[in-house]
PDB file of C-alpha atoms in Angstrom:
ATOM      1  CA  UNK E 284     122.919 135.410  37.664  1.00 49.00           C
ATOM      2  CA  UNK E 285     126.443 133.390  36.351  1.00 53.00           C
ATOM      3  CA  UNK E 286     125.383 130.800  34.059  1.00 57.00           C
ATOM      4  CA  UNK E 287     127.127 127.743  34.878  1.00 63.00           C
ATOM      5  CA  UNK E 288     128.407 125.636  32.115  1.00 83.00           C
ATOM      6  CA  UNK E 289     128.626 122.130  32.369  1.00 87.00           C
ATOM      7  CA  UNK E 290     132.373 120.390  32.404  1.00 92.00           C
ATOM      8  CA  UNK E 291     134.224 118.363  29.695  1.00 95.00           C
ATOM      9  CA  UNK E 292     132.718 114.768  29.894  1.00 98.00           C
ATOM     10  CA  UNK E 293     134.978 112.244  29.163  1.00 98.00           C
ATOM     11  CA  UNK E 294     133.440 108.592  28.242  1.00 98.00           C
ATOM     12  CA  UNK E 295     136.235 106.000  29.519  1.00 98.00           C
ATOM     13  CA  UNK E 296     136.457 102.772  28.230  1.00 98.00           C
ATOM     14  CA  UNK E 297     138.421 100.455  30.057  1.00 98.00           C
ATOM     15  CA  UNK E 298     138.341  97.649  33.342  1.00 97.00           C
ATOM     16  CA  UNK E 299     137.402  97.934  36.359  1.00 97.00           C
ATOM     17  CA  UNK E 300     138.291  95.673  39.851  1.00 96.00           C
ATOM     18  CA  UNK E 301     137.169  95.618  42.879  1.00 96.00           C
ATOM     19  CA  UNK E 302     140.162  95.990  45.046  1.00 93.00           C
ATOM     20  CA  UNK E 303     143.497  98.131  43.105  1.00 90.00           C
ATOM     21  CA  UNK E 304     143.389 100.998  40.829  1.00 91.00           C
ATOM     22  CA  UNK E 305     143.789 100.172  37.340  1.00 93.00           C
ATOM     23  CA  UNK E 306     141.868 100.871  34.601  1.00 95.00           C
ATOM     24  CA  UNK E 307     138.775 102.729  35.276  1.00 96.00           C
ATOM     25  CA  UNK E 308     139.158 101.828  38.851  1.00 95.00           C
ATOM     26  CA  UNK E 309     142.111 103.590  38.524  1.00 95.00           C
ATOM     27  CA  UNK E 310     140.895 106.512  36.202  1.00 97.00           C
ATOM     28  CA  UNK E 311     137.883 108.085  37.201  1.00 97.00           C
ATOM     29  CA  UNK E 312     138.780 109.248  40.519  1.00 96.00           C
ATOM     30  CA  UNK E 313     141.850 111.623  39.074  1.00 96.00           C
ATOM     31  CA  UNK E 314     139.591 112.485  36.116  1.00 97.00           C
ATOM     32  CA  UNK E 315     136.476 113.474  38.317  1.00 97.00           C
ATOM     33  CA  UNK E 316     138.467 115.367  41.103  1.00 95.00           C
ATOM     34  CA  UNK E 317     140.199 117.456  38.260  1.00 95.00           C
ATOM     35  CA  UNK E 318     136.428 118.605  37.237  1.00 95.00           C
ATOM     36  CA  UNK E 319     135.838 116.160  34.756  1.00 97.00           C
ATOM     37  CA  UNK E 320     132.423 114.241  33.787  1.00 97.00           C
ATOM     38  CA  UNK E 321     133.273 110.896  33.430  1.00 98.00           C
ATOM     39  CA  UNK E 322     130.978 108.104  32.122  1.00 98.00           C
ATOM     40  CA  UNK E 323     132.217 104.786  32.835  1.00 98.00           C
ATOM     41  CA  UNK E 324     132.357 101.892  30.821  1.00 98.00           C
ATOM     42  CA  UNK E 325     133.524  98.269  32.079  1.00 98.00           C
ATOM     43  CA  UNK E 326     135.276  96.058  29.351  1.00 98.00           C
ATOM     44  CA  UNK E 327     135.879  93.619  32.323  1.00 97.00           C
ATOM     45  CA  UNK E 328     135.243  93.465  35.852  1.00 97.00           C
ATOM     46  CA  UNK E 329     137.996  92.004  38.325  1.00 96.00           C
ATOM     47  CA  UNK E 330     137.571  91.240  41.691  1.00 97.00           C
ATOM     48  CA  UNK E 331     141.624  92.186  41.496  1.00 93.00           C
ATOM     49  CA  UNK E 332     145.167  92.518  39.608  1.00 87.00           C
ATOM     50  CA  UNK E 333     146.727  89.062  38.136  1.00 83.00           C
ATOM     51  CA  UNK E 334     149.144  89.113  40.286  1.00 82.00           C
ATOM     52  CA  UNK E 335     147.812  88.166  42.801  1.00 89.00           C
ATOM     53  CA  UNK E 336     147.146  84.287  43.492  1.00 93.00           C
ATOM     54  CA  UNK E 337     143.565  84.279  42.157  1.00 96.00           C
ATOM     55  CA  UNK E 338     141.275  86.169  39.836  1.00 94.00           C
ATOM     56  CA  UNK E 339     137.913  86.339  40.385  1.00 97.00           C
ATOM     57  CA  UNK E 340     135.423  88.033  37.201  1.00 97.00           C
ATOM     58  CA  UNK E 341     135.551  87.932  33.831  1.00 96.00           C
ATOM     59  CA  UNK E 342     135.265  89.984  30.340  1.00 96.00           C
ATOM     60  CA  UNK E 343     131.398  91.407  30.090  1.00 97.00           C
ATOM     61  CA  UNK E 344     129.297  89.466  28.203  1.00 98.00           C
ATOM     62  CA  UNK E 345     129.004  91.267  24.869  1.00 98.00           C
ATOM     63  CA  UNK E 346     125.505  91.245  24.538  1.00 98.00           C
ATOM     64  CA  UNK E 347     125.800  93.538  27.799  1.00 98.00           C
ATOM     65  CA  UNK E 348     128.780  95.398  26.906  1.00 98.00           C
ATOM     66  CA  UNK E 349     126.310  96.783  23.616  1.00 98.00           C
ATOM     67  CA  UNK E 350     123.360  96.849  25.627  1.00 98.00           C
ATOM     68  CA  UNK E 351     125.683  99.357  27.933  1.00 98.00           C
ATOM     69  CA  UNK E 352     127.034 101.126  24.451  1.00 98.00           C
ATOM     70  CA  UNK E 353     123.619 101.419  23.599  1.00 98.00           C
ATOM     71  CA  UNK E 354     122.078 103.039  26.440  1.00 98.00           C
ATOM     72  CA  UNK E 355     124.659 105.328  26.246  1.00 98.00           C
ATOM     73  CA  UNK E 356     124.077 106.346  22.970  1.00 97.00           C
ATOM     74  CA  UNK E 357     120.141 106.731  23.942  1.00 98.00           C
ATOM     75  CA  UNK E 358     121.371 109.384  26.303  1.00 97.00           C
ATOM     76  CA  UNK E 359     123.434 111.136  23.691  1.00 97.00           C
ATOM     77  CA  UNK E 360     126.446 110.894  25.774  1.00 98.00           C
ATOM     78  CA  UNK E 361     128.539 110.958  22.708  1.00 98.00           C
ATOM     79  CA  UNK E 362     127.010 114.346  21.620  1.00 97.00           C
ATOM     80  CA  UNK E 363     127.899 115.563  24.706  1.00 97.00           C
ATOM     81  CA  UNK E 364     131.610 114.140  25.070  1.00 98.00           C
ATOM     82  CA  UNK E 365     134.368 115.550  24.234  1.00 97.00           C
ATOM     83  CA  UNK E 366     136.847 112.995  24.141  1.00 98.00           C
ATOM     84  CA  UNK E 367     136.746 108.796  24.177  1.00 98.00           C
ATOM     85  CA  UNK E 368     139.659 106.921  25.790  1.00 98.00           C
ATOM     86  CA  UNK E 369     139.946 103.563  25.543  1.00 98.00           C
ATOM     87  CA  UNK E 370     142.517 100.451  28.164  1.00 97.00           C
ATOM     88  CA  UNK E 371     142.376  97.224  28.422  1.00 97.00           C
ATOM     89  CA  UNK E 372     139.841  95.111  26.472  1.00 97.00           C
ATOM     90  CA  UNK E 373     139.363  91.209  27.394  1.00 93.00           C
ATOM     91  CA  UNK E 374     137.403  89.990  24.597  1.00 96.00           C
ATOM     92  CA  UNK E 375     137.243  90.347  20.689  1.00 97.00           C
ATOM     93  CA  UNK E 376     133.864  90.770  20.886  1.00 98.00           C
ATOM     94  CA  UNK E 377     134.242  93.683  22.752  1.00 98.00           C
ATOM     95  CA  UNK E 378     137.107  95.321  21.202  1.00 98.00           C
ATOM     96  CA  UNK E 379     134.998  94.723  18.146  1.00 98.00           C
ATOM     97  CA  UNK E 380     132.140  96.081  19.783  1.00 98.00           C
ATOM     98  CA  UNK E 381     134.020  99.547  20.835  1.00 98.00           C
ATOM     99  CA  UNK E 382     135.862 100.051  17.362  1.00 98.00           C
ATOM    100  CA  UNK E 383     131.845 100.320  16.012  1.00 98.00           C
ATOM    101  CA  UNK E 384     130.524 102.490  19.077  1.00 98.00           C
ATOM    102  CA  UNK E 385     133.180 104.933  18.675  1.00 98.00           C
ATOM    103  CA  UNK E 386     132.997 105.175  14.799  1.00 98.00           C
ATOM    104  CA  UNK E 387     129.261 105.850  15.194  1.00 98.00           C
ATOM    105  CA  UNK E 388     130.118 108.255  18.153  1.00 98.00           C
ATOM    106  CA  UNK E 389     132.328 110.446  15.992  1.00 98.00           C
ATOM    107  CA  UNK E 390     129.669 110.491  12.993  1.00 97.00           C
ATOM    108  CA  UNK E 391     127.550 111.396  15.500  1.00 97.00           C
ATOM    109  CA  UNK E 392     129.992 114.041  16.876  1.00 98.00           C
ATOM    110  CA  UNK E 393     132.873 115.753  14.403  1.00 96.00           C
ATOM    111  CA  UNK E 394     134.116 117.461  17.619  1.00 97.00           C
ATOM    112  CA  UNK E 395     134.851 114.028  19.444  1.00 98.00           C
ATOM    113  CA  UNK E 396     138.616 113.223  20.021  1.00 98.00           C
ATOM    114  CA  UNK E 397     139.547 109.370  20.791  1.00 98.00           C
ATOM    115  CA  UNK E 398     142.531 108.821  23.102  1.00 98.00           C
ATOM    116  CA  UNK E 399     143.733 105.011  22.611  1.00 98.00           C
ATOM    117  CA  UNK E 400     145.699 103.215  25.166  1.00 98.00           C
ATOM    118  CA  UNK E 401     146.640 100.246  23.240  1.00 97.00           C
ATOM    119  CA  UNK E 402     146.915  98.229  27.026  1.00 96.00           C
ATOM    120  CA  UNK E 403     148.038  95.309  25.506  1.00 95.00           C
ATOM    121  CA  UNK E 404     151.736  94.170  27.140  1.00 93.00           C
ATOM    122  CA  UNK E 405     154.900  95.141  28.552  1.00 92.00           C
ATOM    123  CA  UNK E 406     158.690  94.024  28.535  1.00 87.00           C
ATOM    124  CA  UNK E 407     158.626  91.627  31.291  1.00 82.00           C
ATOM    125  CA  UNK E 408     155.275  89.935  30.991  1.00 84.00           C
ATOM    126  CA  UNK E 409     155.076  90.166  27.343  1.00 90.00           C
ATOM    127  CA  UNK E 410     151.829  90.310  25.358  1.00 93.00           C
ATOM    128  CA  UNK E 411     148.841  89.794  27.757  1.00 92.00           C
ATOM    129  CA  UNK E 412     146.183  90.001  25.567  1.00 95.00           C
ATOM    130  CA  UNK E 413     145.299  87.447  22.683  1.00 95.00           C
ATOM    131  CA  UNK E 414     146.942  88.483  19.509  1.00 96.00           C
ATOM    132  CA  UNK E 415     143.151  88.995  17.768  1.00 97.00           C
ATOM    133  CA  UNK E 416     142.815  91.344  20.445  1.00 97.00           C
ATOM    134  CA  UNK E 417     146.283  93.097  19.403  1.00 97.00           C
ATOM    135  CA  UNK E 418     145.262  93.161  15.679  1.00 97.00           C
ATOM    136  CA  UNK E 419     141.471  95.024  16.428  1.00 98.00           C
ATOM    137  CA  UNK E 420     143.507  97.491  18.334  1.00 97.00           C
ATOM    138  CA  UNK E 421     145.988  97.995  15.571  1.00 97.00           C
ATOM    139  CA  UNK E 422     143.702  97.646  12.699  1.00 97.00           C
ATOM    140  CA  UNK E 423     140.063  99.327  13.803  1.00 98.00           C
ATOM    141  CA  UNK E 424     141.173 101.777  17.066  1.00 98.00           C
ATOM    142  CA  UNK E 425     144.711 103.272  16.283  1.00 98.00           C
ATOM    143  CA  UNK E 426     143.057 104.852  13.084  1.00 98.00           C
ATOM    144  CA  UNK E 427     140.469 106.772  15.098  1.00 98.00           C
ATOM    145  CA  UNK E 428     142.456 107.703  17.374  1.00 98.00           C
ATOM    146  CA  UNK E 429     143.898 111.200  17.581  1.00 98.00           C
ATOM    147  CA  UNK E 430     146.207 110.609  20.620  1.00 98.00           C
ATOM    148  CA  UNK E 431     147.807 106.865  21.193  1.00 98.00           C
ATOM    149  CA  UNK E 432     149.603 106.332  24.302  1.00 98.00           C
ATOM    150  CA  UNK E 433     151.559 103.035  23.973  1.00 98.00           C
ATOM    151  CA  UNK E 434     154.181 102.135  26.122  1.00 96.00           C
ATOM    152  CA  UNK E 435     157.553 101.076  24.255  1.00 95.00           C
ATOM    153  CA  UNK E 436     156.785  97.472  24.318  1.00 96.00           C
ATOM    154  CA  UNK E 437     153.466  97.824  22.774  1.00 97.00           C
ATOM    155  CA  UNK E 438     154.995 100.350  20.421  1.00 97.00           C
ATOM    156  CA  UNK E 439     157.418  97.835  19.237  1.00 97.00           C
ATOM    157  CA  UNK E 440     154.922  94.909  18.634  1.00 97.00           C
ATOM    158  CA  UNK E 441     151.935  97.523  16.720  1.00 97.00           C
ATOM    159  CA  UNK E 442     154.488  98.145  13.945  1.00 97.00           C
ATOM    160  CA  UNK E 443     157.062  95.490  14.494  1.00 96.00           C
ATOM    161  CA  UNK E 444     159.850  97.552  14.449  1.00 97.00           C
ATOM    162  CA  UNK E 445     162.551  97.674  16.838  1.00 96.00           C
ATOM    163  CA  UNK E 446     162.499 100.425  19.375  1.00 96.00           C
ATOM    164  CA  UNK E 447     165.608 100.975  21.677  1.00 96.00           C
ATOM    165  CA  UNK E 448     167.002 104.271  19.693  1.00 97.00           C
ATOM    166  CA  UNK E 449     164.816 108.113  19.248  1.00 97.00           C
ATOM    167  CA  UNK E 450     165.277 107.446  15.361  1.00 96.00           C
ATOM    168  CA  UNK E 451     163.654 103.967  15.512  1.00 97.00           C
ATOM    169  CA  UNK E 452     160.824 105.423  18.098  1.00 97.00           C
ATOM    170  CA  UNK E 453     159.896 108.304  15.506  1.00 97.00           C
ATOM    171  CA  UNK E 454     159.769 105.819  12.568  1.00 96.00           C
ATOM    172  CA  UNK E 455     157.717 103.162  14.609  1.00 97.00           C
ATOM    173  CA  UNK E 456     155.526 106.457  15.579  1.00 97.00           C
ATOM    174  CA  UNK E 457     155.124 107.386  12.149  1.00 95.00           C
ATOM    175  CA  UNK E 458     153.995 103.183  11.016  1.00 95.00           C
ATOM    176  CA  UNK E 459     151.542 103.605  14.098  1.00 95.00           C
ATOM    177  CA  UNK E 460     148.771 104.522  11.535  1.00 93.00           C
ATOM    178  CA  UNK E 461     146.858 106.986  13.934  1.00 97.00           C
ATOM    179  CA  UNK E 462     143.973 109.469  12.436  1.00 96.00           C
ATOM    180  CA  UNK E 463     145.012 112.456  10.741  1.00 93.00           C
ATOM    181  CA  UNK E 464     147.475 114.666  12.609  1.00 93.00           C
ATOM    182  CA  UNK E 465     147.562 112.124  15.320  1.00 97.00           C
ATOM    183  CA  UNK E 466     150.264 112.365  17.949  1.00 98.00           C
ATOM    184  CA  UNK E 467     151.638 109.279  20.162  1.00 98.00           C
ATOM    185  CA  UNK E 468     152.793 109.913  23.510  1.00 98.00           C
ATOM    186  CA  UNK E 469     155.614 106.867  24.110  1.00 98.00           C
ATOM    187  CA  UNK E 470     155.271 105.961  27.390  1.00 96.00           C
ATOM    188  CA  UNK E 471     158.422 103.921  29.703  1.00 93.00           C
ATOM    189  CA  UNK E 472     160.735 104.738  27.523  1.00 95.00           C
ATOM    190  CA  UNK E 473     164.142 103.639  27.921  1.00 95.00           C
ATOM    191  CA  UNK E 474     166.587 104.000  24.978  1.00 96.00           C
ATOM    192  CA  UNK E 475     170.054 103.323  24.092  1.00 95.00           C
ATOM    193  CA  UNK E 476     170.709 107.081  25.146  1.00 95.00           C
ATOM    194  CA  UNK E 477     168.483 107.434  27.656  1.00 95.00           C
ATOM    195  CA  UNK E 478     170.242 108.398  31.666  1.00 94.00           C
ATOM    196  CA  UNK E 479     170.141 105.073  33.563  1.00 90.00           C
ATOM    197  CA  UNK E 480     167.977 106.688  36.371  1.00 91.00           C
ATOM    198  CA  UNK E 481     165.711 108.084  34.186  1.00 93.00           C
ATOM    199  CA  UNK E 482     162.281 106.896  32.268  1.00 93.00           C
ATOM    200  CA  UNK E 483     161.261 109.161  29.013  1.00 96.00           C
ATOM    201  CA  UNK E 484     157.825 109.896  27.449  1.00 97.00           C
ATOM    202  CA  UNK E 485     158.308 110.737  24.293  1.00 98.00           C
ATOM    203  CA  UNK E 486     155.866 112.702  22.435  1.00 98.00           C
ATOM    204  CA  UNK E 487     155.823 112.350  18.194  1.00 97.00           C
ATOM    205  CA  UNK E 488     153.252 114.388  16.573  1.00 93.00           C
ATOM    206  CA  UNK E 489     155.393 113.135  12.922  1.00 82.00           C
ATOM    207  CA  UNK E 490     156.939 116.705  12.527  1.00 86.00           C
ATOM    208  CA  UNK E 491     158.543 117.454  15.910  1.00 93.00           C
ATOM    209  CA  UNK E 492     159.713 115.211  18.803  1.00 97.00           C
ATOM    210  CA  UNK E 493     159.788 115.865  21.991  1.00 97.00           C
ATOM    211  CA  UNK E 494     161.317 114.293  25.094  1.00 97.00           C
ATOM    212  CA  UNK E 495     160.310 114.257  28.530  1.00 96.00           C
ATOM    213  CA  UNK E 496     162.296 112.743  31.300  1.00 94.00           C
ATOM    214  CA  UNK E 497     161.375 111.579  35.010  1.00 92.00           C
ATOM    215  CA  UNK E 498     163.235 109.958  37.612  1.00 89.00           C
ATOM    216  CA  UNK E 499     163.148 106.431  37.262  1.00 85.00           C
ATOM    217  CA  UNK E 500     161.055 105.114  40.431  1.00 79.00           C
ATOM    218  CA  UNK E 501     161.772 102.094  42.225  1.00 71.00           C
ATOM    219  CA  UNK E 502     158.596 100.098  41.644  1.00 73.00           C
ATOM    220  CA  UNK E 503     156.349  98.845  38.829  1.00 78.00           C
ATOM    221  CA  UNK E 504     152.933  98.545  40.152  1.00 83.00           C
ATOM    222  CA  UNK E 505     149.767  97.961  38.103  1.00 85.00           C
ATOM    223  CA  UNK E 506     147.864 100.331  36.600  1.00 89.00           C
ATOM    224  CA  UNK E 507     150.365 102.717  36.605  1.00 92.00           C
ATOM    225  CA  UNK E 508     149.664 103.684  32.761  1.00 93.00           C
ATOM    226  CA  UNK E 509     146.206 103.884  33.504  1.00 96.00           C
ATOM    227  CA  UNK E 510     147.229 106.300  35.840  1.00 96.00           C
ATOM    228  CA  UNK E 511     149.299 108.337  33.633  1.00 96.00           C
ATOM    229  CA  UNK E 512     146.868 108.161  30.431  1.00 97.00           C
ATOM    230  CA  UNK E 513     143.752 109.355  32.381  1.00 97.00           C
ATOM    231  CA  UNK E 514     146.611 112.523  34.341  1.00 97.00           C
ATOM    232  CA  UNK E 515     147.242 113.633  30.611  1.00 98.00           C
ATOM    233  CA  UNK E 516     143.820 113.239  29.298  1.00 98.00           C
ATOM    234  CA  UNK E 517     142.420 115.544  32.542  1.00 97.00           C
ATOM    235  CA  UNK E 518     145.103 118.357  31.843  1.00 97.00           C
ATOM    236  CA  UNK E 519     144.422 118.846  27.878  1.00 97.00           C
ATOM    237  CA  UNK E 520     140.425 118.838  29.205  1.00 96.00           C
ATOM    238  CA  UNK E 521     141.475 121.241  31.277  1.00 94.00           C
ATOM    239  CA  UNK E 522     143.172 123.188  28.460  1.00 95.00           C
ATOM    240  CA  UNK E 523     146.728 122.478  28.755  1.00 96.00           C
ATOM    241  CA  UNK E 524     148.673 122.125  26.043  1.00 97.00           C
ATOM    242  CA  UNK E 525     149.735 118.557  25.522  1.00 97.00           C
ATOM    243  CA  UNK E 526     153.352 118.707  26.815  1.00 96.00           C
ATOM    244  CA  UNK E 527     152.503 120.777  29.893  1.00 96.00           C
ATOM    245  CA  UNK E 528     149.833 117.953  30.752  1.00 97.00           C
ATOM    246  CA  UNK E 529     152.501 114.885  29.501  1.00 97.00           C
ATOM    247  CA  UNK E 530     154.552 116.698  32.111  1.00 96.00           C
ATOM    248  CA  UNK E 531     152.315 116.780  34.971  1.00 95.00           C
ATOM    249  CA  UNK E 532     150.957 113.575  34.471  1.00 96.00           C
ATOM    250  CA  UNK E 533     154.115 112.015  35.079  1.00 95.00           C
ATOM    251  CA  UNK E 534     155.110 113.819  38.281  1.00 93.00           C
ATOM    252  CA  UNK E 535     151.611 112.982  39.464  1.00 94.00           C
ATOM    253  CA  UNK E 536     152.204 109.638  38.702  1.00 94.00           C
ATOM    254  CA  UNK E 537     155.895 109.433  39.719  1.00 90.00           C
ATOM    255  CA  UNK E 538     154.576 110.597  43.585  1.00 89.00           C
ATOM    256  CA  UNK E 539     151.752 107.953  43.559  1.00 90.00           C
ATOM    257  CA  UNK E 540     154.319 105.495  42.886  1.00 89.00           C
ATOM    258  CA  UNK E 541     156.866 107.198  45.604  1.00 87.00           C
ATOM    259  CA  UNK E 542     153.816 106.817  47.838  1.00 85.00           C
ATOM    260  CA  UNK E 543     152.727 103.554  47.564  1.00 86.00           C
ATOM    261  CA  UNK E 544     156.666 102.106  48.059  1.00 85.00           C
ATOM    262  CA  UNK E 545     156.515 103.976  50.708  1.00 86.00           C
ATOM    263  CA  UNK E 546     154.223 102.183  52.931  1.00 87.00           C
ATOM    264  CA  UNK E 547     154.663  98.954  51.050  1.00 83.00           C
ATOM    265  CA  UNK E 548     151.627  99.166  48.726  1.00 81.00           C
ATOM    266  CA  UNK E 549     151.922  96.341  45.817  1.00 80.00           C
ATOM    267  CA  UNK E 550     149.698  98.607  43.770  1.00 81.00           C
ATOM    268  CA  UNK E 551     148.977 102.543  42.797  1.00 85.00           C
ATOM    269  CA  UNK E 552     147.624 104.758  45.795  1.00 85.00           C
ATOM    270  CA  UNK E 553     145.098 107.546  44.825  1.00 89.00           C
ATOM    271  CA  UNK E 554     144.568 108.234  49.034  1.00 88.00           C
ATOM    272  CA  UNK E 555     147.611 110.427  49.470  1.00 88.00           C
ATOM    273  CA  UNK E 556     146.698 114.020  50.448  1.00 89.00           C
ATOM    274  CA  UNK E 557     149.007 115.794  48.248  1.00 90.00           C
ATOM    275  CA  UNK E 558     148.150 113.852  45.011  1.00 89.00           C
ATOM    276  CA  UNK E 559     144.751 114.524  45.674  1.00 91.00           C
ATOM    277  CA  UNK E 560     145.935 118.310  46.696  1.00 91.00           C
ATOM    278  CA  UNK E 561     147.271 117.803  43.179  1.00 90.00           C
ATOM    279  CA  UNK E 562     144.228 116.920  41.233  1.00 89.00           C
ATOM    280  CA  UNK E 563     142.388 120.274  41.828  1.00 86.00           C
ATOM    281  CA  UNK E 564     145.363 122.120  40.104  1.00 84.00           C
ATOM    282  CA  UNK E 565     145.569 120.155  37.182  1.00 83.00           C
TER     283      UNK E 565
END
């Protein structure tokens, strides 16, 4: 008889909305149809995007958000995970809240790995979160995490440094104050050198730097980093090695995008055969 062994579960932090895909509405599906477990956990629930002319919802409560950390913990899931990610966070309370549940998950667990998306802002909008919010990322997350995956933007405004040059980018990576041997994976980058049609990730483990490029698509749709952050956190489950997943991760994400201009969609598409084709190959 083949003994069956039970997949990496991943426990995912992050929003969720009823109509779009971002956050863990955007997350789960990619991590679950690579062979992931996933265990979901809502910092917010949406009935959509802000962009569009209303939002319905609201941050959970926090006496439910740790009455949902804590039933979690009764069922050992962070014995059993092997990493934490983390998005977007609406409240202090509940960034608060998840800087505590994932300090007691890795005492709990030496083996767990925290991936931190700092989801925080972006070029055009600007910061989208309140600045408490910003500082309980920077202060209490970043430093358990062992993989950060800011975009430039939220890069620039963790360490206040600049960030339009690779030299700057490395030395803001470095300030980023991760956990030991942490690596950031730069995400959007576009730098003074950087091909016009092109869009970089930039990985900085703070002894080697390495640059990955993608055509630059024509859209910027929401929840595209969501997107991209769960792609790379299913390939390193899977057992790639960080670069190889980086890689994939952004021509998955590149062909959602592709996809969704394609038949007008004002948000990600997870529905198209080949990216789901994809998934199982990941």
């Amino acid at each position: 008889m083949t003994t069956q062994t039970r997949p990496p579960l991943i426990i995912s932090i992050q929003s969720q909305v009823v109509l779009g895909h971002v956050g863990n509405s955007a997350a789960v599906f990619p991590m679950q149809a690579a062979g992931l477990e996933v265990a979901a956990i809502p910092t917010v629930l949406f009935s959509n995007t802000p962009h569009y002319p209303t939002l319905r919802g609201a941050a959970v409560p926090a006496d439910l958000f740790a009455d949902l950390l804590l039933g979690a913990q009764e069922r050992e899931l962070p014995q059993r995970a092997s990493w934490i990610m983390t998005g977007y966070i609406g409240s202090v309370e509940v960034a608060e809240l998840t800087a505590d549940f994932i300090a007691r998950a890795k005492q709990a667990n030496p083996d767990l790995r925290y991936l931190c998306d700092p989801v925080m802002g972006d070029h055009a909008p600007g910061l989208y979160v309140p600045p408490e919010i910003a500082a309980v990322m920077r202060d209490r997350l970043l430093p358990m995490a062992e993989l950060a995956t800011p975009n430039a933007f939220e890069l620039a405004y963790l360490t206040d440094l600049p960030v339009t040059s690779l030299p700057q980018l490395e030395e803001a990576a470095r300030q980023l104050r991760l956990a030991e041997k942490g690596i950031t994976v730069a995400t959007g980058c576009v730098l003074e050198d950087t091909p016009r049609d092109m869009l970089e990730t930039i990985i900085c483990d703070g002894n080697h730097t390495l640059r990955q490029r993608t055509a630059l698509q024509p859209v910027a749709l929401p929840g595209t980093g969501d997107l991209f952050a769960a792609l790379v956190m299913a390939g390193i489950s899977r057992g790639r090695d960080l670069p190889t997943a980086v890689g994939k991760a952004q021509d998955l994400t590149a062909g959602a995008l592709s996809h969704a201009a394609q038949i007008g969609a004002g948000e990600v598409v997870l529905s198209d055969p080949g990216f789901r084709q994809a998934l199982l190959q990941l």
